[in-house]
Tab-separated table of C-alpha atoms and ligand atoms in Angstrom:
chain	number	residue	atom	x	y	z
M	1	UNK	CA	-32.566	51.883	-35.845
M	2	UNK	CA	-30.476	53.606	-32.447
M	3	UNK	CA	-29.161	50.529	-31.006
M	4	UNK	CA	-27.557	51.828	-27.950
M	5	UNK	CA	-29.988	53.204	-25.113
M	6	UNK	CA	-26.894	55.146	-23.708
M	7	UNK	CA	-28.335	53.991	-19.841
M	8	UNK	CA	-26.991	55.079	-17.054
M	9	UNK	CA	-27.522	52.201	-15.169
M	10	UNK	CA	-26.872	48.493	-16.540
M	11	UNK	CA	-27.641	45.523	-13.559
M	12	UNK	CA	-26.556	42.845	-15.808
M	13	UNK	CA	-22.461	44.107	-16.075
M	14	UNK	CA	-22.363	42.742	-12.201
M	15	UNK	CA	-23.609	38.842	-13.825
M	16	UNK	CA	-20.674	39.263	-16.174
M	17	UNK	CA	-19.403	36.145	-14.972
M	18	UNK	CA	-19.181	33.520	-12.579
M	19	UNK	CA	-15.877	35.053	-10.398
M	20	UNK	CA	-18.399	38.621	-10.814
M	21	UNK	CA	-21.349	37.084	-9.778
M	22	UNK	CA	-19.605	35.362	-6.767
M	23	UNK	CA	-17.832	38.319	-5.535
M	24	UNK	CA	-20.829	40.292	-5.225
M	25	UNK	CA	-23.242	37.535	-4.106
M	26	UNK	CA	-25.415	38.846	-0.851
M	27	UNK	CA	-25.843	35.150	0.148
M	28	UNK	CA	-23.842	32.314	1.514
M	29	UNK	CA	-24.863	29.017	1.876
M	30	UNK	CA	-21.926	25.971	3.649
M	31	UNK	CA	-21.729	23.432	5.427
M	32	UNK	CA	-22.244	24.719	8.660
M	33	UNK	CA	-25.271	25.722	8.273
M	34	UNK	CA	-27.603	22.471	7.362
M	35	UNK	CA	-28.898	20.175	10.310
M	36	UNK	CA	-29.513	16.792	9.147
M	37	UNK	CA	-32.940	15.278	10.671
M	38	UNK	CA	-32.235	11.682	11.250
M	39	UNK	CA	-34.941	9.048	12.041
M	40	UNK	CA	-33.891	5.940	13.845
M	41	UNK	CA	-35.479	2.730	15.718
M	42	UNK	CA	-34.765	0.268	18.677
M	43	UNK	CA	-32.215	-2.149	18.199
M	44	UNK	CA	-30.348	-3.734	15.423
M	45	UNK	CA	-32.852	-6.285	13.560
M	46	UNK	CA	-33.806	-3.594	10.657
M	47	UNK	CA	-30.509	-1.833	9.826
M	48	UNK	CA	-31.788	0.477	7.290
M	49	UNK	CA	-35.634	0.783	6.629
M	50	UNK	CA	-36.122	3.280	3.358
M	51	UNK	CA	-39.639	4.894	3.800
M	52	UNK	CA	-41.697	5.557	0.851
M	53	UNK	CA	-42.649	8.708	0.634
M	54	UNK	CA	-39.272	10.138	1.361
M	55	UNK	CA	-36.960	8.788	-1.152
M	56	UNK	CA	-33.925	8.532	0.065
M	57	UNK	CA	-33.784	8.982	3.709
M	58	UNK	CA	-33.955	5.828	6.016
M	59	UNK	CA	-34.772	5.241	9.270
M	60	UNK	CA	-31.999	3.363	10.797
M	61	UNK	CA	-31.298	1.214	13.444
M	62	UNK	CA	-28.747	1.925	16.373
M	63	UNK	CA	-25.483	0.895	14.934
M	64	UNK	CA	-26.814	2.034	11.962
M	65	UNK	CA	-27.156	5.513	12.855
M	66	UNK	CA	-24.254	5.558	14.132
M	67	UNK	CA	-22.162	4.996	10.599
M	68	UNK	CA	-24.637	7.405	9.361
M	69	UNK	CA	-23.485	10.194	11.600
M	70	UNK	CA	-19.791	8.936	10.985
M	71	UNK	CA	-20.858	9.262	7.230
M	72	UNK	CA	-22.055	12.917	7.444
M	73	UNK	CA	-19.403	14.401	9.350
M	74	UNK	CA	-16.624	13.200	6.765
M	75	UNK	CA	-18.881	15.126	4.221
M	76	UNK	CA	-18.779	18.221	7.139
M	77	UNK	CA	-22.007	18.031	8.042
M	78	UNK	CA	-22.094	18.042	11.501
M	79	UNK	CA	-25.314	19.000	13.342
M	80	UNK	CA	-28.357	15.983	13.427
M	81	UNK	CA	-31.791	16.509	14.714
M	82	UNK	CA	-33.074	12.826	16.528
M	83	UNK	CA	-36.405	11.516	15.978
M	84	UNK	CA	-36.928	8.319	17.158
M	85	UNK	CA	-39.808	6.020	16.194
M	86	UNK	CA	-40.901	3.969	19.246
M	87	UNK	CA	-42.127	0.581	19.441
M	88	UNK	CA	-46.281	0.656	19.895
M	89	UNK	CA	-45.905	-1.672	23.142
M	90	UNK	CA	-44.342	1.437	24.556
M	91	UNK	CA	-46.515	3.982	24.173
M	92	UNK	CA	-49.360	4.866	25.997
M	93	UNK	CA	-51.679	7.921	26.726
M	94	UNK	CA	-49.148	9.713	29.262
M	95	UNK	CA	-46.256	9.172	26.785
M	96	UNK	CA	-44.498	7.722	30.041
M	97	UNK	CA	-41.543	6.017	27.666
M	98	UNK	CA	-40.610	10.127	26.838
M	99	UNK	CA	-39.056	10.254	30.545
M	100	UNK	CA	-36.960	6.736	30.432
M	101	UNK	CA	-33.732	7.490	31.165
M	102	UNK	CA	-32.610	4.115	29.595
M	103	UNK	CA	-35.177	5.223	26.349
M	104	UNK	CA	-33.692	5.445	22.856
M	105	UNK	CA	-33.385	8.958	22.621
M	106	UNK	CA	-30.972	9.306	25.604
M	107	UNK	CA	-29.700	6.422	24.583
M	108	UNK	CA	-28.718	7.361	21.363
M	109	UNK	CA	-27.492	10.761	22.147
M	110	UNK	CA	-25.087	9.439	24.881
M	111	UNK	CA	-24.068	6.587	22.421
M	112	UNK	CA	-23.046	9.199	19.773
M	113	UNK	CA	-21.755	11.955	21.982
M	114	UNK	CA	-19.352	9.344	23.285
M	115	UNK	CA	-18.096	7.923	19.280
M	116	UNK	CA	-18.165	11.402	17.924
M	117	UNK	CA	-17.763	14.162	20.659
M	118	UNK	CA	-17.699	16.690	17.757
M	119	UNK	CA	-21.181	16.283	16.450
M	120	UNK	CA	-24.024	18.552	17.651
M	121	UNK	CA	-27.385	17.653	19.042
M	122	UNK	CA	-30.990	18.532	18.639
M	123	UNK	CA	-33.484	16.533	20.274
M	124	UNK	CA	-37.284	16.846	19.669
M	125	UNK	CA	-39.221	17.700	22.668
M	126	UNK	CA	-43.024	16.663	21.979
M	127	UNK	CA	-44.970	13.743	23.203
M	128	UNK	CA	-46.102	12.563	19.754
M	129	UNK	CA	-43.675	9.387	18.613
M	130	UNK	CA	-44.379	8.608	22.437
M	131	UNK	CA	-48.202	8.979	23.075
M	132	UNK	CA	-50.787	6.724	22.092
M	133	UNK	CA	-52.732	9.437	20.663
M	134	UNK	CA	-50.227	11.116	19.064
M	135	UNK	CA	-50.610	14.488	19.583
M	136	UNK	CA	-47.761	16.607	21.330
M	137	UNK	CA	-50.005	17.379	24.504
M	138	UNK	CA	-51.823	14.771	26.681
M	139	UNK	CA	-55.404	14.187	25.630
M	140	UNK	CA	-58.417	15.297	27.805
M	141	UNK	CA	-61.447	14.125	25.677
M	142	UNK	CA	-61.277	16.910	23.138
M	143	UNK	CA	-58.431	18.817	25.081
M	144	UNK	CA	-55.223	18.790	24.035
M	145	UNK	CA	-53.886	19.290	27.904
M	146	UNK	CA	-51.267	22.694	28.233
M	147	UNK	CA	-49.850	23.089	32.029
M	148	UNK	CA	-49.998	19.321	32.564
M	149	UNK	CA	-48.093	18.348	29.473
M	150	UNK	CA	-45.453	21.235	30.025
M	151	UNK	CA	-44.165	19.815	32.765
M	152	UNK	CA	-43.693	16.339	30.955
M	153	UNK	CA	-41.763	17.916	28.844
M	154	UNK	CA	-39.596	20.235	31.428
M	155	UNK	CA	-39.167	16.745	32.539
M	156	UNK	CA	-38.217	14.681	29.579
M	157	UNK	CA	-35.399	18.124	28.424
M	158	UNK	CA	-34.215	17.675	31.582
M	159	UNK	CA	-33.228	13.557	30.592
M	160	UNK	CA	-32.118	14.783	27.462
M	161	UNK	CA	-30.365	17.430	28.935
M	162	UNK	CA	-28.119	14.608	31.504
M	163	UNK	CA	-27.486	12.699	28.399
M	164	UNK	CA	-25.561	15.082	27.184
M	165	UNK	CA	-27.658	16.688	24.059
M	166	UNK	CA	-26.379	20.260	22.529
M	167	UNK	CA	-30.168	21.548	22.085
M	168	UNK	CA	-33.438	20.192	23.334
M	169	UNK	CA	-35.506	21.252	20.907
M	170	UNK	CA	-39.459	21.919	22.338
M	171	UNK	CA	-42.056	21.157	19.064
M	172	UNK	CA	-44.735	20.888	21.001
M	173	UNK	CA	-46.652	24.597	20.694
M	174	UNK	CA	-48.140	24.792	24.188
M	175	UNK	CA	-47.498	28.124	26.113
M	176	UNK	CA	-45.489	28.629	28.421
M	177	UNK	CA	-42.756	25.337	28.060
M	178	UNK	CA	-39.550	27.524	26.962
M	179	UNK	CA	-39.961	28.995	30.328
M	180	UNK	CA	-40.853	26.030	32.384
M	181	UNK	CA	-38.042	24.184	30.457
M	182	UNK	CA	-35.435	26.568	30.998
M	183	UNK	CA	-36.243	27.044	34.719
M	184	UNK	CA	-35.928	23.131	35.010
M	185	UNK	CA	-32.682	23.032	33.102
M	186	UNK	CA	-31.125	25.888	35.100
M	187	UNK	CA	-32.626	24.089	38.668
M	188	UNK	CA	-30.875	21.075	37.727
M	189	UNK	CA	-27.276	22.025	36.668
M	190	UNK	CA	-27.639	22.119	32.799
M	191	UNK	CA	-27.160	26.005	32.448
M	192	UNK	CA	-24.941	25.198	29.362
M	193	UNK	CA	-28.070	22.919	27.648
M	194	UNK	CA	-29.140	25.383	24.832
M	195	UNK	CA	-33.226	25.234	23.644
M	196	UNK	CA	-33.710	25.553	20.131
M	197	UNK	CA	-37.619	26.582	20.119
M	198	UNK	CA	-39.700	25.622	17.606
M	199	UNK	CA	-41.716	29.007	18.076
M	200	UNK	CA	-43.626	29.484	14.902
M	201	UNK	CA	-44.803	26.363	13.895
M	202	UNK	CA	-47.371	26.160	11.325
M	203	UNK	CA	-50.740	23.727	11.032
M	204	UNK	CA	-49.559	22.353	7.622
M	205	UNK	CA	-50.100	19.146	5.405
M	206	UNK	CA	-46.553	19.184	4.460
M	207	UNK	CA	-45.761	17.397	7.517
M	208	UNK	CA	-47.047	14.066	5.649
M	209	UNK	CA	-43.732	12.161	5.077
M	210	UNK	CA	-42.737	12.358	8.882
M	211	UNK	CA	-45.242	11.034	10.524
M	212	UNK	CA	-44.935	8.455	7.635
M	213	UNK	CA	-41.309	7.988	8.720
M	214	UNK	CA	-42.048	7.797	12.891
M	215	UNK	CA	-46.271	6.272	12.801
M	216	UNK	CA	-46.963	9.319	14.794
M	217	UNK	CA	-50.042	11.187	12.760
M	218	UNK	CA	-52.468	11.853	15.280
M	219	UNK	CA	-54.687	9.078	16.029
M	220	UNK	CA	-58.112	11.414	15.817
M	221	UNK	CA	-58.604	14.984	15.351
M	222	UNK	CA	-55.702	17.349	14.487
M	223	UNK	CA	-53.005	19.833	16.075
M	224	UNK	CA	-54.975	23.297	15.422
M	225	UNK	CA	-55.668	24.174	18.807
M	226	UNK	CA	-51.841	24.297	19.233
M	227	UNK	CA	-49.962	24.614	15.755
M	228	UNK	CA	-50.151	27.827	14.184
M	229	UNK	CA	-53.126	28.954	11.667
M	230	UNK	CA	-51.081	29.640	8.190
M	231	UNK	CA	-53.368	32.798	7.882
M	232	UNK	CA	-51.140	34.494	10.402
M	233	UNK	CA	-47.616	36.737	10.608
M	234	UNK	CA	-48.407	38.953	13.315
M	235	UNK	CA	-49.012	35.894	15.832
M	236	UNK	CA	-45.696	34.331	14.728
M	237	UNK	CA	-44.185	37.431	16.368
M	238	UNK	CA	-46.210	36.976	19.642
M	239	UNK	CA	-45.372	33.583	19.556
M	240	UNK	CA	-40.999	34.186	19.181
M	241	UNK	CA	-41.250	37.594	21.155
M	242	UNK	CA	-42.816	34.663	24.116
M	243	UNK	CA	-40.304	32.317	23.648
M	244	UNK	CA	-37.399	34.444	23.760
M	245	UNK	CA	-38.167	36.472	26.604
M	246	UNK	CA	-38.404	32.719	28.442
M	247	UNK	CA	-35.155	31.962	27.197
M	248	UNK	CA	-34.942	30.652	23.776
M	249	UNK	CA	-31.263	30.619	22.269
M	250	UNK	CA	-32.772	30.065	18.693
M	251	UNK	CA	-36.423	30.155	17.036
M	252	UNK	CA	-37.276	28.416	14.485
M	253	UNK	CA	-40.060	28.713	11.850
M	254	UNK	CA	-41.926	25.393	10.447
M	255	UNK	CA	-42.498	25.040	7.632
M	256	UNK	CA	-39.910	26.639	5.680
M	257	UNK	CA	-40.894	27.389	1.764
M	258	UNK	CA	-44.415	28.348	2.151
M	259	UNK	CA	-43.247	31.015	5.345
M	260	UNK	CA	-40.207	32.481	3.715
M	261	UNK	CA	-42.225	35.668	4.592
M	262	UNK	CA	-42.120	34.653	8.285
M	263	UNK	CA	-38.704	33.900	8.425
M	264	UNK	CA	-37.917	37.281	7.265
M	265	UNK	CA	-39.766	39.285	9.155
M	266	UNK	CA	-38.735	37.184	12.199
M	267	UNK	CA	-35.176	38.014	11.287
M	268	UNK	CA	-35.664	41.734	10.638
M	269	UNK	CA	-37.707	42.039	13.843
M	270	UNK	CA	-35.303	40.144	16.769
M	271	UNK	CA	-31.631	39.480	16.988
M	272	UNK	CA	-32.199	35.943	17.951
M	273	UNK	CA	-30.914	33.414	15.571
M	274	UNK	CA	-33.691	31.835	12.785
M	275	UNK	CA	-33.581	28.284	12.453
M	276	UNK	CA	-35.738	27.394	9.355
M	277	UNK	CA	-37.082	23.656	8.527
M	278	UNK	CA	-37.804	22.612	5.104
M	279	UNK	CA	-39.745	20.198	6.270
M	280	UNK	CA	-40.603	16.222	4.975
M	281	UNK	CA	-43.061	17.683	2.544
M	282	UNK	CA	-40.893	19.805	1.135
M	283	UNK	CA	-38.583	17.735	0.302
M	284	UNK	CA	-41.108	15.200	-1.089
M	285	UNK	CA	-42.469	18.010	-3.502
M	286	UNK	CA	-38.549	18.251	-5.029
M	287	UNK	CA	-37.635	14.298	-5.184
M	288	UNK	CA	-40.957	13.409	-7.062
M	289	UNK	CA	-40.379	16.565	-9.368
M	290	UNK	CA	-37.038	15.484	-10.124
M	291	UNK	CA	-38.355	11.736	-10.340
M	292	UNK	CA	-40.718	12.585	-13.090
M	293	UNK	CA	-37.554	14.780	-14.806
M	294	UNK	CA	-39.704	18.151	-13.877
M	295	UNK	CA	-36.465	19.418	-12.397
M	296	UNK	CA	-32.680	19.404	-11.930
M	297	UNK	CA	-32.939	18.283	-8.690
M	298	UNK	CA	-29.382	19.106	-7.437
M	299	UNK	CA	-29.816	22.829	-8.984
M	300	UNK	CA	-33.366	22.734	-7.289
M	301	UNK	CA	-31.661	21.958	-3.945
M	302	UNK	CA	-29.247	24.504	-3.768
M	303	UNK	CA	-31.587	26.651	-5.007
M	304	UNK	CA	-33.827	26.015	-2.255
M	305	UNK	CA	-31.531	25.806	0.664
M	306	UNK	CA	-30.123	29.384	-0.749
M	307	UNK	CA	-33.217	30.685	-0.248
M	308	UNK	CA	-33.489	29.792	3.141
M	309	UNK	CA	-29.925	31.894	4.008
M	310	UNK	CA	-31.623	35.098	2.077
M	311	UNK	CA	-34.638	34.970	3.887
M	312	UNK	CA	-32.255	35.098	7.178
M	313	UNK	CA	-31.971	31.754	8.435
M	314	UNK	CA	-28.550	31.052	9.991
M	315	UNK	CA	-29.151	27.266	10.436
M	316	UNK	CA	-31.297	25.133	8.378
M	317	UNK	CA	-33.255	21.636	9.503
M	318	UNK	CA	-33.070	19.508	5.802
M	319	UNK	CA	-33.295	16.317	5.131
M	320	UNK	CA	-31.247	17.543	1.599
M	321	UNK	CA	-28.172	18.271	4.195
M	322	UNK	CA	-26.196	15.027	3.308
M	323	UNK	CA	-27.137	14.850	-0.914
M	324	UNK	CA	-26.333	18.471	-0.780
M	325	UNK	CA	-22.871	18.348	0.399
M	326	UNK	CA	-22.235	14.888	-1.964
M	327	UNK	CA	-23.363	17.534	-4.808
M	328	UNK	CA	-20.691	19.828	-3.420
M	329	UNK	CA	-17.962	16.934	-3.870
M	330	UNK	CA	-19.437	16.181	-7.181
M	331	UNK	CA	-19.348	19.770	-8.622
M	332	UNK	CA	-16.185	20.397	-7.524
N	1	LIG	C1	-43.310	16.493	16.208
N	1	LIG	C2	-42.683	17.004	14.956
N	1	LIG	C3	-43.244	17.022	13.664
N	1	LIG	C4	-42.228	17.429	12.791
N	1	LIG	C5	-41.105	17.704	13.576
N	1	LIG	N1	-41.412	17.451	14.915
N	1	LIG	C6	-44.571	16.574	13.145
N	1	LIG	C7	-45.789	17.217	13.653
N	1	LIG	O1	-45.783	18.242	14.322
N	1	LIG	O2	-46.849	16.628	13.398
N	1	LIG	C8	-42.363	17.529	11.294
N	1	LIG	C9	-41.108	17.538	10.514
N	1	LIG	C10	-41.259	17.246	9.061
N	1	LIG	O3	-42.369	17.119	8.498
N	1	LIG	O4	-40.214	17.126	8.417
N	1	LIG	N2	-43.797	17.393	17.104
């Protein structure tokens, strides 16, 4: 039998080894690039509340937080995403606590600008840990309400904005708020306030966990008359080409795994940065894997976030952000 095929071409002599295979890798994945979503409460009574279906990750209280973030930047992770869960005797149907200048949001990002100047800010800008009904819109019977609740939330960036946050960060899908926003931002003084859009954001189930983490699942009906319908690419383009053209620094597309394909063609299509969220069930689907021994789940991480950087994410929202840079320490 001829054992040699005498090829001209042989892929596999570039996976030699491990100083080969890193030379030539097309795909980087550091530090730098993970945002680390952190959910946290009023006050100091619970310091550290774990939350089931996100094993794991806590929701912490305000001191608390505060040692987390100290935490995560001596592991170099240095970007954080605030969600806040809000007490129910606050909210109500105009999601009037989102505008409190004394709220826990700009409370917290003044409180941790001030400790650790260095870190860098996303804040959410929807009405749902606010509203009684918790949608991201104001509710109209049926109607989830577009022009009215875009000016809440020019409003509410603009209080996020005087606190001193690095990105507000609209989640809300209604049309027309990057430009509203912006305008407001610019008409007040905070040209330098950046707005991280959440432009294609999906309809999905794997949002599960976090509204687990923040008791903000809509209290009837759901978000498809303003989250995107996962049968669609071509209107995640409409949606970014929008939001850019009002101003957008960086779009991001929600989910993450199941819209690789989006992120992609998002990044092949506009020179705006990608942000990319692998969002709560996402990272649910890899913890109860590993849990049950399925997986290796630090392998499966880095795996995953890797994937994120090929599609052509530059930054990444993960809960995995603060595990995967303890696996980096541990590996080393
Ligand atoms: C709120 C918001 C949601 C998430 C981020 N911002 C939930 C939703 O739209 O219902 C989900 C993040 C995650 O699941 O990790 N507008």
């Amino acid at each position: 039998m001829k054992t040699d095929l005498n090829l001209s071409s042989r892929p596999r002599r570039n996976r030699k080894n491990a100083p080969i295979r890193s030379m030539l890798a097309e795909t980087h994945l550091s530090h730098e690039h993970l945002v680390y979503p952190v959910f946290f409460e009023a006050g100091d009574r619970n310091q550290e509340t774990s939350i089931k279906t996100l094993p794991g990750i806590s929701r912490f209280s305000e001191s608390s937080l505060l040692q987390e973030i100290e935490n995560c930047l001596k592991l170099n992770i240095q970007s954080f995403a605030l969600f806040p869960k809000i007490d129910d005797s606050l909210k109500n149907s105009m999601a009037s606590e989102a505008l409190n200048e004394n709220g826990l949001v700009p409370r917290m990002i003044k409180k941790i600008k001030q400790t650790f100047p260095e870190a860098i800010l996303f804040s959410d800008i929807a009405l749902d840990p606010f509203s009684s009904d918790g949608h991201d819109g104001l509710v109209r019977g049926n109607e989830i309400l577009n022009d009215e609740t875009v000016q809440i939330l020019a409003e509410m960036s603009v209080v996020h904005a005087a606190s001193g946050v690095d990105y507000v960060s609209p989640s809300d899908m209604m049309d027309g708020r990057i430009g509203f926003i912006r305008e407001s931002l610019e008409e007040t003084g905070y040209k330098n306030t950046g707005i991280m859009a959440y432009s294609a954001k999906y309809c999905s189930s794997f949002y599960g966990p976090f509204r687990e983490a923040l008791d903000s699942a809509p209290r009837g009906g759901d978000k498809k008359t303003y989250q995107m319908d996962f049968r669609n690419i071509k209107e995640a383009l409409t949606e970014v080409a929008l939001d850019i053209e009002e101003g957008a620094d960086i779009v991001m597309v929600k989910p993450g795994l199941p819209y690789l394909d989006v992120i992609q063609l998002i990044h092949q299509n506009f020179t705006t940065p990608v942000a990319a969220y692998n969002v709560s069930g996402e990272y649910a689907m890899i913890k109860f894997a590993a849990q049950a021994g399925a997986l290796n789940e630090a392998q499966a991480i880095h795996e995953t976030l890797t994937s994120f950087r090929r599609a052509g994410a530059s930054a990444i929202f993960t809960y995995f952000a603060k595990q995967w840079a303890l696996n980096q320490i541990k590996s080393l």
